[in-house]
Amino acid sequence: MKDIIFFNPVFKQMIWGGNRMRAEYGYDIPGDDTGECWAVSAHAKGDCTVRGGEFDGMTLSKLWKERRDVFGNVPGEEFPLLIKIIDAKADLSIQVHPDDAYAGEHENGALGKTECWYILDCDKDAQIVVGHNAASKEELKSMIAEGRWEELIRVRPIQKGDFFQIEPGTVHAIKKGNLILETQQSSDITYRLYDYGRLQNGKPRELHIEKSIDVIRCPHEDVQTGRITKAFVGGELETLVVCQFYTVQKLTADGRFMLSQEGPFTIASVIEGEGWIDGVSVKKGDHFILPAGFGSFEVEGKMTMIVSHL
Ligand code: ZN
């Protein structure tokens, strides 16, 4: 199969969302509070449709169900990954995700969530939250009960181009002024631990303290992903993370080169510039899949992509 499969994104308005996706990516967003672009998703809460080609208009979930050959006949009921762009104009709540075992048992067989963040852009003094400072579950419980949030959470300064792997059980939050590309397991199970005491329509949003305490790993340990760069004539390929659920890489082109597909199929998002994949024009804001059997292909142009595979 040699046809690239492009997708129409699904947008989500959020109390913390903004409008950078219109200016940065030219998307027709639904409002100035657009927090998420579900760019490659077959999730029931945001199922992308194919744009153009043989499968034009078909949802990714249907394509997954009916044409598994496109995905190398990978087993599994659900399309396993979800690619999002997140525009945080305000702070997101402090949260944690369960792993597959906990979600399977407590959330009607849903998948847990491992996710990772590539910082597309951020304000000069931007921060994120990854991890906590409690040495044990007991300490975690008392810090939460006493509302010692400042002491509990680990806030870190960040820069454009930083990358973070967020394992299940990791306390985390995207803070204001960040534009992030997220690659994650296709799951929507989030336990909200703390929401800065904010109100939505006059009421605080629901918290999930008990489940959060259940799943938070104590003590927190940072994940070192060890970014590895392979440079070649016309570009470079940087491996950001390899984990049980996905491999995520940053592919930079400044010229022309051949590349071989890894994994059963390839997901790609152009985050900067423009160019061609086997002569097909692609540009910043495009998200697509190279189907199974795509094999070796030519990349040409001046662009940066985040690519992932199983
Ligand atoms: Zn998360």
mmCIF file with all atom_site columns, C-alpha atoms in Angstrom, residues 1 3 5 7 54-55 58 60 63-64 66-74 79 261 264-266 289-294:
data_model
loop_
_atom_site.group_PDB
_atom_site.id
_atom_site.type_symbol
_atom_site.label_atom_id
_atom_site.label_alt_id
_atom_site.label_comp_id
_atom_site.label_asym_id
_atom_site.label_entity_id
_atom_site.label_seq_id
_atom_site.pdbx_PDB_ins_code
_atom_site.Cartn_x
_atom_site.Cartn_y
_atom_site.Cartn_z
_atom_site.occupancy
_atom_site.B_iso_or_equiv
_atom_site.pdbx_formal_charge
_atom_site.auth_seq_id
_atom_site.auth_comp_id
_atom_site.auth_asym_id
_atom_site.auth_atom_id
_atom_site.pdbx_PDB_model_num
ATOM 1  C CA . MET A 1 1   ? 0.000   0.000  0.000  1.00 0.00 ? 1   MET A CA 1
ATOM 2  C CA . ASP A 1 3   ? -1.228  5.854  -0.317 1.00 0.00 ? 3   ASP A CA 1
ATOM 3  C CA . ILE A 1 5   ? -3.783  8.486  4.777  1.00 0.00 ? 5   ILE A CA 1
ATOM 4  C CA . PHE A 1 7   ? -6.900  12.953 8.773  1.00 0.00 ? 7   PHE A CA 1
ATOM 5  C CA . GLU A 1 54  ? -9.519  5.742  -1.164 1.00 0.00 ? 54  GLU A CA 1
ATOM 6  C CA . PHE A 1 55  ? -10.934 5.966  2.397  1.00 0.00 ? 55  PHE A CA 1
ATOM 7  C CA . MET A 1 58  ? -14.259 7.060  6.795  1.00 0.00 ? 58  MET A CA 1
ATOM 8  C CA . LEU A 1 60  ? -10.344 5.897  11.839 1.00 0.00 ? 60  LEU A CA 1
ATOM 9  C CA . LEU A 1 63  ? -10.916 1.807  9.084  1.00 0.00 ? 63  LEU A CA 1
ATOM 10 C CA . TRP A 1 64  ? -9.319  -0.017 12.033 1.00 0.00 ? 64  TRP A CA 1
ATOM 11 C CA . GLU A 1 66  ? -12.771 -3.159 8.607  1.00 0.00 ? 66  GLU A CA 1
ATOM 12 C CA . ARG A 1 67  ? -9.339  -2.816 7.031  1.00 0.00 ? 67  ARG A CA 1
ATOM 13 C CA . ARG A 1 68  ? -6.875  -4.175 9.565  1.00 0.00 ? 68  ARG A CA 1
ATOM 14 C CA . ASP A 1 69  ? -4.494  -4.940 6.691  1.00 0.00 ? 69  ASP A CA 1
ATOM 15 C CA . VAL A 1 70  ? -3.828  -1.175 6.509  1.00 0.00 ? 70  VAL A CA 1
ATOM 16 C CA . PHE A 1 71  ? -2.330  -1.499 10.001 1.00 0.00 ? 71  PHE A CA 1
ATOM 17 C CA . GLY A 1 72  ? -0.327  -4.652 9.375  1.00 0.00 ? 72  GLY A CA 1
ATOM 18 C CA . ASN A 1 73  ? -3.026  -6.887 10.904 1.00 0.00 ? 73  ASN A CA 1
ATOM 19 C CA . VAL A 1 74  ? -2.089  -5.772 14.411 1.00 0.00 ? 74  VAL A CA 1
ATOM 20 C CA . PHE A 1 79  ? -6.796  1.626  17.666 1.00 0.00 ? 79  PHE A CA 1
ATOM 21 C CA . GLN A 1 261 ? 9.314   2.401  7.763  1.00 0.00 ? 261 GLN A CA 1
ATOM 22 C CA . PRO A 1 264 ? 3.591   -2.168 11.423 1.00 0.00 ? 264 PRO A CA 1
ATOM 23 C CA . PHE A 1 265 ? 2.488   1.363  10.397 1.00 0.00 ? 265 PHE A CA 1
ATOM 24 C CA . THR A 1 266 ? 3.744   4.911  10.936 1.00 0.00 ? 266 THR A CA 1
ATOM 25 C CA . ILE A 1 289 ? -0.492  7.490  8.588  1.00 0.00 ? 289 ILE A CA 1
ATOM 26 C CA . LEU A 1 290 ? 1.873   5.617  6.320  1.00 0.00 ? 290 LEU A CA 1
ATOM 27 C CA . PRO A 1 291 ? 0.056   2.263  6.051  1.00 0.00 ? 291 PRO A CA 1
ATOM 28 C CA . ALA A 1 292 ? 1.604   -1.181 6.490  1.00 0.00 ? 292 ALA A CA 1
ATOM 29 C CA . GLY A 1 293 ? 3.873   -2.128 3.626  1.00 0.00 ? 293 GLY A CA 1
ATOM 30 C CA . PHE A 1 294 ? 4.747   1.490  2.802  1.00 0.00 ? 294 PHE A CA 1
#
